[in-house]
Short mmCIF file of C-alpha atoms and ligand atoms in Angstrom, two decimals:
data_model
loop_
_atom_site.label_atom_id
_atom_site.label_comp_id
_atom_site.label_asym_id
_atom_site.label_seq_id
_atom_site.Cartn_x
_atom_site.Cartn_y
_atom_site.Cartn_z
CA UNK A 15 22.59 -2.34 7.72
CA UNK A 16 19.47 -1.80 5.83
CA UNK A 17 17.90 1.42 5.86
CA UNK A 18 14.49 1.28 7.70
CA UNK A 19 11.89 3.47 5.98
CA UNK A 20 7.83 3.28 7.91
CA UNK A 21 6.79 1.69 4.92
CA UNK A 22 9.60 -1.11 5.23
CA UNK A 23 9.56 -0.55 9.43
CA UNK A 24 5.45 -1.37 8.68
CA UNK A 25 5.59 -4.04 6.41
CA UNK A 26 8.34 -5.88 9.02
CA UNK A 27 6.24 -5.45 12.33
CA UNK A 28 3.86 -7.04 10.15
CA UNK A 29 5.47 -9.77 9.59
CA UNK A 30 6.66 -9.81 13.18
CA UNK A 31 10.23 -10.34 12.08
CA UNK A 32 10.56 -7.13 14.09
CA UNK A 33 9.15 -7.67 17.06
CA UNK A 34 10.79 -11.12 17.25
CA UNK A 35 14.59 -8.98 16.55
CA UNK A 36 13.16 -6.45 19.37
CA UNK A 37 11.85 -9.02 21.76
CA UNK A 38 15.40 -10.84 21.42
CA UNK A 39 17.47 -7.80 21.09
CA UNK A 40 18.78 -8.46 18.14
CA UNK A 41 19.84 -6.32 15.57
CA UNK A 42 17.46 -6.24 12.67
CA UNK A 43 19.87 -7.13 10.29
CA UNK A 44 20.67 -9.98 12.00
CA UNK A 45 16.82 -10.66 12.55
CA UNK A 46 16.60 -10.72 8.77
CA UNK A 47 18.95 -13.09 8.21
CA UNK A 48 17.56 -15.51 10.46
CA UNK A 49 14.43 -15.38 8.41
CA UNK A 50 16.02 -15.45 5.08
CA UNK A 51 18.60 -18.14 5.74
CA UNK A 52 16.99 -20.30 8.89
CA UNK A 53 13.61 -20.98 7.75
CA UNK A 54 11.64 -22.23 4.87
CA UNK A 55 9.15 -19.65 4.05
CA UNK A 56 5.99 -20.60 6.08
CA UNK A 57 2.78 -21.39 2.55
CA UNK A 58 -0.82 -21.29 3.79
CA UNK A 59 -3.41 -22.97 1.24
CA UNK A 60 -6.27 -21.33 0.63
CA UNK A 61 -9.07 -23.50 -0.64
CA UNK A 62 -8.39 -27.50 -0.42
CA UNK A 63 -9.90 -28.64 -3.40
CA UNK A 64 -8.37 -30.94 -6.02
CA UNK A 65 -5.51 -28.48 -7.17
CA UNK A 66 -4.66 -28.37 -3.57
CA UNK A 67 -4.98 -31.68 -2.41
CA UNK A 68 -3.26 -33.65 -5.02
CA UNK A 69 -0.97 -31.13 -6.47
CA UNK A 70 0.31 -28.44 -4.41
CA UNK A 71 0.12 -29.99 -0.94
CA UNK A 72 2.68 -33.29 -2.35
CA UNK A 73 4.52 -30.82 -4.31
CA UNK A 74 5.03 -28.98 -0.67
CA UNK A 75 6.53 -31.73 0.54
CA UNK A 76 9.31 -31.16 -2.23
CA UNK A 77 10.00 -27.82 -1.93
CA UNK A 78 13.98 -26.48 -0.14
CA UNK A 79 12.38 -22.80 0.47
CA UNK A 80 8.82 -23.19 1.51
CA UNK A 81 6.78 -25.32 3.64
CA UNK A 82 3.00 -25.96 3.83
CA UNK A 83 2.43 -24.32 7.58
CA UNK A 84 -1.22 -23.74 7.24
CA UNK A 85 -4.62 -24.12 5.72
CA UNK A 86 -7.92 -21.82 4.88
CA UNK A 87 -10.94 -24.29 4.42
CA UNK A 88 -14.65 -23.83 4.64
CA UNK A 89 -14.99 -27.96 4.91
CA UNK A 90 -14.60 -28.29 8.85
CA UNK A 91 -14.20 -32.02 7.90
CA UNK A 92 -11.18 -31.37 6.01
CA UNK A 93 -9.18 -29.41 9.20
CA UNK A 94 -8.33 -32.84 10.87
CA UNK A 95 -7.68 -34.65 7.85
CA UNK A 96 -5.40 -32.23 6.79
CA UNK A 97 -3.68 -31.29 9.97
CA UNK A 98 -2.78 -35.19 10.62
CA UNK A 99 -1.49 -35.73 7.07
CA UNK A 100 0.93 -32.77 7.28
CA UNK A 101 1.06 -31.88 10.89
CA UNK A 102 -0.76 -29.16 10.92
CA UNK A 103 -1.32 -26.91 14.11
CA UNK A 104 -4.65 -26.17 15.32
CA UNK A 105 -3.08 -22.62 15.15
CA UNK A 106 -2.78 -22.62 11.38
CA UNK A 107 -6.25 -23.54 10.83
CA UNK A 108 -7.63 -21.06 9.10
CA UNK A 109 -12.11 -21.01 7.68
CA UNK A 110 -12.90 -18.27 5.97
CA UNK A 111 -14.80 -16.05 8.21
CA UNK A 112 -11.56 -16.05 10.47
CA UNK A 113 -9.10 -15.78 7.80
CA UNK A 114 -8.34 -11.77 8.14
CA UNK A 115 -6.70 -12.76 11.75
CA UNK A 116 -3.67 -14.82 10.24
CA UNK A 117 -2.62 -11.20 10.10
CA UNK A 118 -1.00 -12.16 13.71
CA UNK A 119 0.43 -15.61 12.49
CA UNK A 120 4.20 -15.74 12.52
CA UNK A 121 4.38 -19.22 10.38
CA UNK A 122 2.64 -17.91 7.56
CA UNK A 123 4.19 -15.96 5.28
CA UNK A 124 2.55 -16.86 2.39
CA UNK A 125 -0.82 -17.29 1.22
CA UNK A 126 -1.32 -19.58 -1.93
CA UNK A 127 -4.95 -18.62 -2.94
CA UNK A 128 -6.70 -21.45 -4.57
CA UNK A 129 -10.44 -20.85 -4.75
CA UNK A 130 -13.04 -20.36 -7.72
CA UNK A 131 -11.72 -17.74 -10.25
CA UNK A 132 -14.23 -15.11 -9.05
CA UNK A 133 -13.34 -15.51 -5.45
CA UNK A 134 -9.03 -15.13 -5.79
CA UNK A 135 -9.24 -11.22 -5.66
CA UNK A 136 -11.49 -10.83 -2.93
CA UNK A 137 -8.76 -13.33 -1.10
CA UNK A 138 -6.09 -11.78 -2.56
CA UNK A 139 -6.56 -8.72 -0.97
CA UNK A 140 -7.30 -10.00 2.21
CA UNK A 141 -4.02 -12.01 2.36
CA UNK A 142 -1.88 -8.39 1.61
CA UNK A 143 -3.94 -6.20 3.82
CA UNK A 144 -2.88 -9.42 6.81
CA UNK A 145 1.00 -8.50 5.40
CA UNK A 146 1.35 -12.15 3.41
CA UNK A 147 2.64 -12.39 0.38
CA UNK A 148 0.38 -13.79 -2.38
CA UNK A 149 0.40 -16.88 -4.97
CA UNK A 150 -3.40 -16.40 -6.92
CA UNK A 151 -3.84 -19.17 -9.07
CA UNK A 152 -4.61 -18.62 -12.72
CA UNK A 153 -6.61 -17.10 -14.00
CA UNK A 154 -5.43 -14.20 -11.78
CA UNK A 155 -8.97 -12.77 -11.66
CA UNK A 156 -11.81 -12.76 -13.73
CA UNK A 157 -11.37 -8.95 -14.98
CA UNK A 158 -8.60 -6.28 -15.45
CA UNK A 159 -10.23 -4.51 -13.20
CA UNK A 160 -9.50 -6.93 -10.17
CA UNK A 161 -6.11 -7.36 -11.59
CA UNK A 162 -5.39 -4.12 -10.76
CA UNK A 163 -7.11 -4.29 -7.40
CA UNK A 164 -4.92 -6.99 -6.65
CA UNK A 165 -1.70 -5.08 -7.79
CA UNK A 166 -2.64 -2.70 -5.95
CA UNK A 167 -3.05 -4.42 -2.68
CA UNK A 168 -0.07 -5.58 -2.71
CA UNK A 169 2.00 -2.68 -3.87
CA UNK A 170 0.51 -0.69 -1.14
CA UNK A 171 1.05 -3.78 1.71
CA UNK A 172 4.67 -3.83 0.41
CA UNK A 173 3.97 -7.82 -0.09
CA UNK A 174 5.30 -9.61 -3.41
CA UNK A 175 2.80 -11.43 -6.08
CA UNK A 176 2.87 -13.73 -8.11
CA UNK A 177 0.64 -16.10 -10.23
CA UNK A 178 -0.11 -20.29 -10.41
CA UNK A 179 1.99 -19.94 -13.76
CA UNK A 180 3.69 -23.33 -13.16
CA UNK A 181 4.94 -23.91 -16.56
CA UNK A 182 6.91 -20.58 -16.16
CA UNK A 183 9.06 -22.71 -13.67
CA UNK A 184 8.95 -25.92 -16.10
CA UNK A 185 12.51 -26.59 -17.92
CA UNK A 186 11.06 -27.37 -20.74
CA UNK A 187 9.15 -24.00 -21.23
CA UNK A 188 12.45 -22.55 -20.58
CA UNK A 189 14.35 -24.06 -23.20
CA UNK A 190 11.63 -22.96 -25.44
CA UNK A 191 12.17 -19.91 -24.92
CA UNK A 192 15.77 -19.70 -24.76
CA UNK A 193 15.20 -21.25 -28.75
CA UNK A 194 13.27 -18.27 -29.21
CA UNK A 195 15.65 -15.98 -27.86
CA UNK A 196 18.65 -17.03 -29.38
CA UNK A 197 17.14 -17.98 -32.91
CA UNK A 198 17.80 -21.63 -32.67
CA UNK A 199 15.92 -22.25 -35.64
CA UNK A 200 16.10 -18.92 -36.90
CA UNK A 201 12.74 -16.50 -36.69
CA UNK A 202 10.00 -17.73 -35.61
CA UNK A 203 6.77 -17.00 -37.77
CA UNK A 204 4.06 -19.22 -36.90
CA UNK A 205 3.09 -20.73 -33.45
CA UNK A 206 0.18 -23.31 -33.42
CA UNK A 207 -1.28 -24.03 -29.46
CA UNK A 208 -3.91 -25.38 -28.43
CA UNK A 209 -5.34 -26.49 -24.52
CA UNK A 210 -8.20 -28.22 -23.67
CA UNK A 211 -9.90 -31.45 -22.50
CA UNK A 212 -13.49 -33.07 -22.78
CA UNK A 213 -15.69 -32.12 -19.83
CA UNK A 214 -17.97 -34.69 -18.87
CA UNK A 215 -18.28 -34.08 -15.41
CA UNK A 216 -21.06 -32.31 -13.05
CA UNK A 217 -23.08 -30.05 -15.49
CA UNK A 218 -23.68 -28.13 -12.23
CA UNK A 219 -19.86 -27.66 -11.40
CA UNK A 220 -18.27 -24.01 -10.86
CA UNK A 221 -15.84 -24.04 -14.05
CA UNK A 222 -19.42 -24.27 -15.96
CA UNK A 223 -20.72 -21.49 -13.58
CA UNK A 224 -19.79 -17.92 -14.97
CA UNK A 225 -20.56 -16.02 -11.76
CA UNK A 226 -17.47 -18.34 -10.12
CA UNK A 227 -15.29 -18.81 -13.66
CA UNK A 228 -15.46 -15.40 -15.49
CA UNK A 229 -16.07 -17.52 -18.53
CA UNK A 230 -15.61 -21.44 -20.03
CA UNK A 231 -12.08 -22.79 -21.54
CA UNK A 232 -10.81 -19.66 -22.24
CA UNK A 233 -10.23 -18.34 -18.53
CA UNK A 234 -9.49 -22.20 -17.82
CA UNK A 235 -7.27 -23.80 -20.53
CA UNK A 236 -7.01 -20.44 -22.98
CA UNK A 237 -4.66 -19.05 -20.74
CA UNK A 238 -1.87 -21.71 -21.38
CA UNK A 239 -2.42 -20.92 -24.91
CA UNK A 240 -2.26 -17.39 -24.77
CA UNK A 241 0.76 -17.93 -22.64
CA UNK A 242 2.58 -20.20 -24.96
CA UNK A 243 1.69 -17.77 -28.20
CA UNK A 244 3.33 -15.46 -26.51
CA UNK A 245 6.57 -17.29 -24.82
CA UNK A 246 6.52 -19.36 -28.58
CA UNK A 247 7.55 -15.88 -30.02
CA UNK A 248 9.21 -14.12 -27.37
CA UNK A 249 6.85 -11.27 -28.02
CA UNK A 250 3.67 -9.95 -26.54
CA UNK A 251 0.69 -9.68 -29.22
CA UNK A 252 -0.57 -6.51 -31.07
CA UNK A 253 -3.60 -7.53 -32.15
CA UNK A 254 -5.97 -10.73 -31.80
CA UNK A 255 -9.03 -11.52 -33.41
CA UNK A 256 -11.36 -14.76 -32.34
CA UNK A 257 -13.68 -17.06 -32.95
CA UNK A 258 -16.71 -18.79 -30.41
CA UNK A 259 -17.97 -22.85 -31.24
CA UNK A 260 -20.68 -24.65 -29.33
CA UNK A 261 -21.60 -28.33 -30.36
CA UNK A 262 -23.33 -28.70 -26.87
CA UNK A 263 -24.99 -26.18 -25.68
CA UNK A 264 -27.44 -27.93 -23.49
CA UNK A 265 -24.13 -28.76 -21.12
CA UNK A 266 -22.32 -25.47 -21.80
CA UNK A 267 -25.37 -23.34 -20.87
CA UNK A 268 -23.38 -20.27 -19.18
CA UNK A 269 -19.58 -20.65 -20.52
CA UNK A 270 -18.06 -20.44 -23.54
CA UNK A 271 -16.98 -24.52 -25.12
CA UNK A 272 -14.20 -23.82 -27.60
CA UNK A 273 -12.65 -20.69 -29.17
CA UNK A 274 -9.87 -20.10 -31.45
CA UNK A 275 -7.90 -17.10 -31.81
CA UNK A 276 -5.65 -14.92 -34.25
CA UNK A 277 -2.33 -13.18 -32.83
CA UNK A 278 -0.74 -10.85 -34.99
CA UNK A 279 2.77 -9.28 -33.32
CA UNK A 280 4.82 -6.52 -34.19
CA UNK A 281 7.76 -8.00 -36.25
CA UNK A 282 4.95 -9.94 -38.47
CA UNK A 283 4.89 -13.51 -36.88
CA UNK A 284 1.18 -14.97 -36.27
CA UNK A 285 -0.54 -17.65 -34.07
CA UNK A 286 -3.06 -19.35 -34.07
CA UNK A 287 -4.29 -21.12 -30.92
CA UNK A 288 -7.48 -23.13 -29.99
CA UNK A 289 -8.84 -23.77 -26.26
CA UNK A 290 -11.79 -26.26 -25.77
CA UNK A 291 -13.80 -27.71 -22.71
CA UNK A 292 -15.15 -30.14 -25.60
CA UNK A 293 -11.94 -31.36 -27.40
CA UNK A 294 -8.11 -32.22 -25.99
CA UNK A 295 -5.62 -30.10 -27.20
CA UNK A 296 -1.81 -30.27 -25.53
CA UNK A 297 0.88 -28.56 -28.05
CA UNK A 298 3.17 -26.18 -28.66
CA UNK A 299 4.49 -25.57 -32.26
CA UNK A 300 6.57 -22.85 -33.25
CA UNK A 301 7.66 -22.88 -37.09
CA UNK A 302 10.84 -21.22 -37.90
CA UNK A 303 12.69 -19.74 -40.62
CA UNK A 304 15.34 -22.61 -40.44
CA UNK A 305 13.09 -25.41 -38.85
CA UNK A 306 11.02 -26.16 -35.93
CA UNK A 307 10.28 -26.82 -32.61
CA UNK A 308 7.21 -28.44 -30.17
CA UNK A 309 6.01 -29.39 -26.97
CA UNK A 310 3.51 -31.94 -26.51
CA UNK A 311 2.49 -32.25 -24.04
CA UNK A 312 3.32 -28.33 -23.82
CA UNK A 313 1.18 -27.84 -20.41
CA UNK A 314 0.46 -30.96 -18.19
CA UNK A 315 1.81 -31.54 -15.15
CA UNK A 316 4.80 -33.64 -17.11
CA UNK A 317 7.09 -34.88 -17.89
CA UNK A 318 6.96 -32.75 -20.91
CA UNK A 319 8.09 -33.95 -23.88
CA UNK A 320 10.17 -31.89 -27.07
CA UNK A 321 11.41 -32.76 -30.51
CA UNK A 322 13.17 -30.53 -32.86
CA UNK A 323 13.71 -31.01 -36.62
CA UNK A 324 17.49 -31.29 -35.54
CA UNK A 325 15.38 -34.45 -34.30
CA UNK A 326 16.80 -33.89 -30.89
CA UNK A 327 14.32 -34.84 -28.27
CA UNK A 328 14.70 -32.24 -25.27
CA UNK A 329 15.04 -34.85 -21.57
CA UNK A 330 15.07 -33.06 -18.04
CA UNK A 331 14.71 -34.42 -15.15
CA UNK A 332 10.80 -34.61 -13.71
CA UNK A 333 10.45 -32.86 -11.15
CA UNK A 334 7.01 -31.45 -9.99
CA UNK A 335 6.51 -27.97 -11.67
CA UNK A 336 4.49 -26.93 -8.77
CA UNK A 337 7.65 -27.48 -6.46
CA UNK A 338 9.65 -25.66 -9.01
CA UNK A 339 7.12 -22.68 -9.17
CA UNK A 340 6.53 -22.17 -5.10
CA UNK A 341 10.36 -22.37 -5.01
CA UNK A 342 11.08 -20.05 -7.41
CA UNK A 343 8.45 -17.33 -5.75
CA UNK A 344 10.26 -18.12 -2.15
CA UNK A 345 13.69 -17.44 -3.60
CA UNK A 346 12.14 -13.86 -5.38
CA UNK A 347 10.94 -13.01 -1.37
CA UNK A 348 14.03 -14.41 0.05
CA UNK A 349 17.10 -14.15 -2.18
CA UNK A 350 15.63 -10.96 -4.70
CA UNK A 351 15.55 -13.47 -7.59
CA UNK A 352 13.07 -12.31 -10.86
CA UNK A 353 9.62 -13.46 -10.33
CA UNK A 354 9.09 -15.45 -13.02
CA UNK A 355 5.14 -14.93 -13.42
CA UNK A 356 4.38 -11.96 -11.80
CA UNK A 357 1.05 -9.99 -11.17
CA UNK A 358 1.52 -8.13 -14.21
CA UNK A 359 1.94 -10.72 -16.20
CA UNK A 360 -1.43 -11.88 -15.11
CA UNK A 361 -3.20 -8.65 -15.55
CA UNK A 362 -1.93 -8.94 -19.55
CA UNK A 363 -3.56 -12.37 -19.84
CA UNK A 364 -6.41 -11.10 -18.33
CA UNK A 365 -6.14 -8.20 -21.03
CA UNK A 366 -6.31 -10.24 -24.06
CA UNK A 367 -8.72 -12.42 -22.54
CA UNK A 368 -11.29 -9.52 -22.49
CA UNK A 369 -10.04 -8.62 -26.01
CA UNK A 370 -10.80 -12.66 -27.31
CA UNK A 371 -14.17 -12.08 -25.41
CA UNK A 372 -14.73 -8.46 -27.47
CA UNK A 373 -13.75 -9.68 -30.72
CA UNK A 374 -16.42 -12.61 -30.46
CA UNK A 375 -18.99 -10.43 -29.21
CA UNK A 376 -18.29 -8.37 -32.63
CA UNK A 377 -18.22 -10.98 -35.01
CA UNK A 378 -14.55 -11.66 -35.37
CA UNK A 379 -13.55 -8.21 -35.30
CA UNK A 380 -9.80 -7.51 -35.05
CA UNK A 381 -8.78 -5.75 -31.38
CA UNK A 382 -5.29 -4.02 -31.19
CA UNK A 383 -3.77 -4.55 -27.86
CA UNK A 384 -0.88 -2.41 -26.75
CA UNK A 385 0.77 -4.72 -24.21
CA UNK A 386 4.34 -3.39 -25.26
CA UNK A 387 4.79 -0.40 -22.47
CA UNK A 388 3.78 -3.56 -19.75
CA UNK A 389 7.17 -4.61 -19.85
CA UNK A 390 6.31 -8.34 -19.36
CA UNK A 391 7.52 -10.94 -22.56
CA UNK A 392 7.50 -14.03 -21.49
P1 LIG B 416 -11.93 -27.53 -7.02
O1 LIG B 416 -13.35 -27.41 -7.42
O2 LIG B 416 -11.35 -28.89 -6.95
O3 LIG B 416 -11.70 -26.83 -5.60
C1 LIG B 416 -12.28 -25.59 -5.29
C2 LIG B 416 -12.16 -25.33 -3.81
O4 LIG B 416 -12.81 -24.10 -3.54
C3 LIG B 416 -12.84 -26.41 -2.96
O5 LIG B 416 -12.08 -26.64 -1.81
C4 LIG B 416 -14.17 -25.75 -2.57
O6 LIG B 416 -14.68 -26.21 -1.36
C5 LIG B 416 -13.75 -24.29 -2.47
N1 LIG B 416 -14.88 -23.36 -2.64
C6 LIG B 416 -15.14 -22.31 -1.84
N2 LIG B 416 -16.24 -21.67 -2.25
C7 LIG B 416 -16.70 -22.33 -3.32
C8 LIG B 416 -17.83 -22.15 -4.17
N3 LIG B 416 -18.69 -21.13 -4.00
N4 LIG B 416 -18.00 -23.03 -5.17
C9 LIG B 416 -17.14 -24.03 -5.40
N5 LIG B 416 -16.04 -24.26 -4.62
C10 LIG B 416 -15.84 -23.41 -3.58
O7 LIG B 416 -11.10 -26.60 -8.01
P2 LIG B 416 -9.54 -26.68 -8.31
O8 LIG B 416 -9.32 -27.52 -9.50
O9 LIG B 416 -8.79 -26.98 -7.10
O10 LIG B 416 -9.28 -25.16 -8.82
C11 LIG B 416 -9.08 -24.10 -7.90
C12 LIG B 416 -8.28 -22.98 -8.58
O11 LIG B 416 -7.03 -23.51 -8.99
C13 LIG B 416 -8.92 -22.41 -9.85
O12 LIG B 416 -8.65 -21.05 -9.95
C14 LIG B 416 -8.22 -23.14 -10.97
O13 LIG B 416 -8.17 -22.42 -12.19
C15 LIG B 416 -6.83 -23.32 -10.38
N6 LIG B 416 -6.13 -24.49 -10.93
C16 LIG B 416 -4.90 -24.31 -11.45
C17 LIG B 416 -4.21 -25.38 -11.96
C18 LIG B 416 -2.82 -25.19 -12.51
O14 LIG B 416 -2.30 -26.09 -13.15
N7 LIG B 416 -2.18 -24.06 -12.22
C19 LIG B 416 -4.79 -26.63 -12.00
C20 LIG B 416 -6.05 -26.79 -11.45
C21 LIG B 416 -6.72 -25.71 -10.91
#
């Protein structure tokens, strides 16, 4: 039987998987069990927005390890609506004044924050200091600085993280990367990505609002492009250098419209990638030594779609990536699996954001990054 240490004894009670074993005088082991085998992993919602409402709560309904048991809303409108569509209990009804006491709810186990960039650490925090584990959508934060505080919440609440990094769950982004790792097309030496759409909506909305966004389509779109520079080459970057564009700067007033940015990495490949509030951008290109590969789209919510120059076109099954991503995180908590986007991994991005954001500020101006002692690739 496992070996209970306080921290562990702590981090159980919290969870009440103890008292429940105590209450029913059951051994802990077998306690454990029950959890981990008997029960889908209990996902509270935090913020009911679009994401939430038309991706993740669906995508919940397709999941074999987790469940949606509750929601956090500040919309008192949206607590019967939502409890009636998914059978919600009144229990699990969370606003966000209220929030810290889900620290006694049994059915939640996880809390999926899903606010404004600038509010996931505050929420973050809260949902380890209540024991939950924590999904924060990207970007993680809007500094390293509350990457770290996140991190560190958790680490100390002995409750796992991850990040909304759905395309780390996507098949498609896997095979990439397994043509990467094994060479496919021999070395890769330039990646081309780009992300973005047009915005046209609400000048007035919080993705145009730097106190909520941390910044425009770089903290929005940029990250999938720093993300697939990075899995395009199976490396992390050593130095980036970048550029800032504004066509419409009546609209864009407080966030940054499009950038493009440099990557060098260690073993001499470069890419280039290009995020944009003001133009579409969906692709992945990685040129090789011996051919080449894409995605396009590289980054919506799919199907994705591959070609090769063997000319073979890459076909898996659609299934939602979001199902794929909250599954993957509930087998990491329940079966030790790798989380496949981990905090750390969004404290990098969050690194060479800042770095994008300092070379602009200085004219272009190269920044080395040393990413390699963070031990996260891909
Ligand atoms: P949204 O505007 O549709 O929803 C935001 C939610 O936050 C709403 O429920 C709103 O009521 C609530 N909120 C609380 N305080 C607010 C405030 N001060 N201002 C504005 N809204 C406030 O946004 P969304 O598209 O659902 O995005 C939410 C998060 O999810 C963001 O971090 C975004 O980057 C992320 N996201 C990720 C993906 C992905 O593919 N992984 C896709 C979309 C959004």
């Amino acid at each position: 039987m496992k070996k209970l240490t306080r921290r562990s004894f702590n981090s159980l009670a919290t969870k009440g998987i103890l008292g429940s074993a105590l209450m029913a005088n059951m051994p802990l082991a077998n306690a454990l069990t029950t959890k981990q085998n008997g029960k889908k992993l209990g996902i509270a919602l935090v913020g009911l927005g679009s994401y939430s409402t038309y991706q993740l709560a669906p995508s919940l309904q397709e999941t074999s390890h987790c469940y949606l048991a509750g929601i956090v809303t500040g919309t008192k409108e949206k607590e019967a609506v939502w409890s009636k569509k998914y059978n919600i209990p009144s229990k699990n009804i969370y606003n966000y004044e209220n929030f810290d006491s889900i620290v006694n709810n049994k059915d939640i186990d996880v809390v999926y924050v899903v606010l404004p960039n600038s509010m996931h650490a505050d929420f973050c925090i809260r949902a380890a200091k209540a024991g939950k584990h924590v999904i924060c959508e990207k970007p993680m934060a809007v500094s390293v600085l509350e990457c770290d505080a996140i991190i560190k919440a958790c680490n100390e609440n002995n409750v796992k993280l991850s990040v909304g990094y759905r395309m780390q769950s996507d098949p498609y982004t896997n095979e990439v990367k397994k043509y990467v790792r094994e060479k496919t097309f021999g070395d890769v030496l330039f990646v081309s990505s780009d992300a973005g759409y047009i915005s046209k909506g609400n000048p007035n909305q919080w993705r145009l609002d730097k106190s909520l966004s941390g910044g425009g389509a770089l903290m929005n779109m940029g990250v999938y492009s720093i993300q697939t520079s990075i899995y395009g080459t199976g490396q992390n970057p050593i130095a980036v250098s970048a550029q800032e564009f504004s066509t419409r700067p009546d609209y864009f007033k407080d966030t940054d419209e499009t950038i493009t940015a440099q990557f060098k990495f260690e073993n001499g490949a470069v890419a280039h990638m290009m995020t944009s509030h003001n133009a579409n951008g969906n692709q992945l290109k990685c040129h090789c030594s011996n051919g080449w590969f894409e995605l396009e789209p590289a980054h919506s919510y799919g199907p994705i779609s591959g070609t090769t120059s063997n000319g073979d076109i890459l076909k898996f099954p659609h299934k939602r990536q979001q199902a794929l991503q909250m599954d993957d995180f509930a087998k990491h908590i329940l079966m030790g699996t790798k989380n496949v986007a981990p905090g750390e991994m969004g404290k990098r991005d969050m690194i060479i954001v800042e770095a994008i954001y300092k070379s602009i500020a200085e004219g272009g101006k190269e920044q080395l990054l040393s990413l390699g002692n963070m031990g996260i690739v891909s």
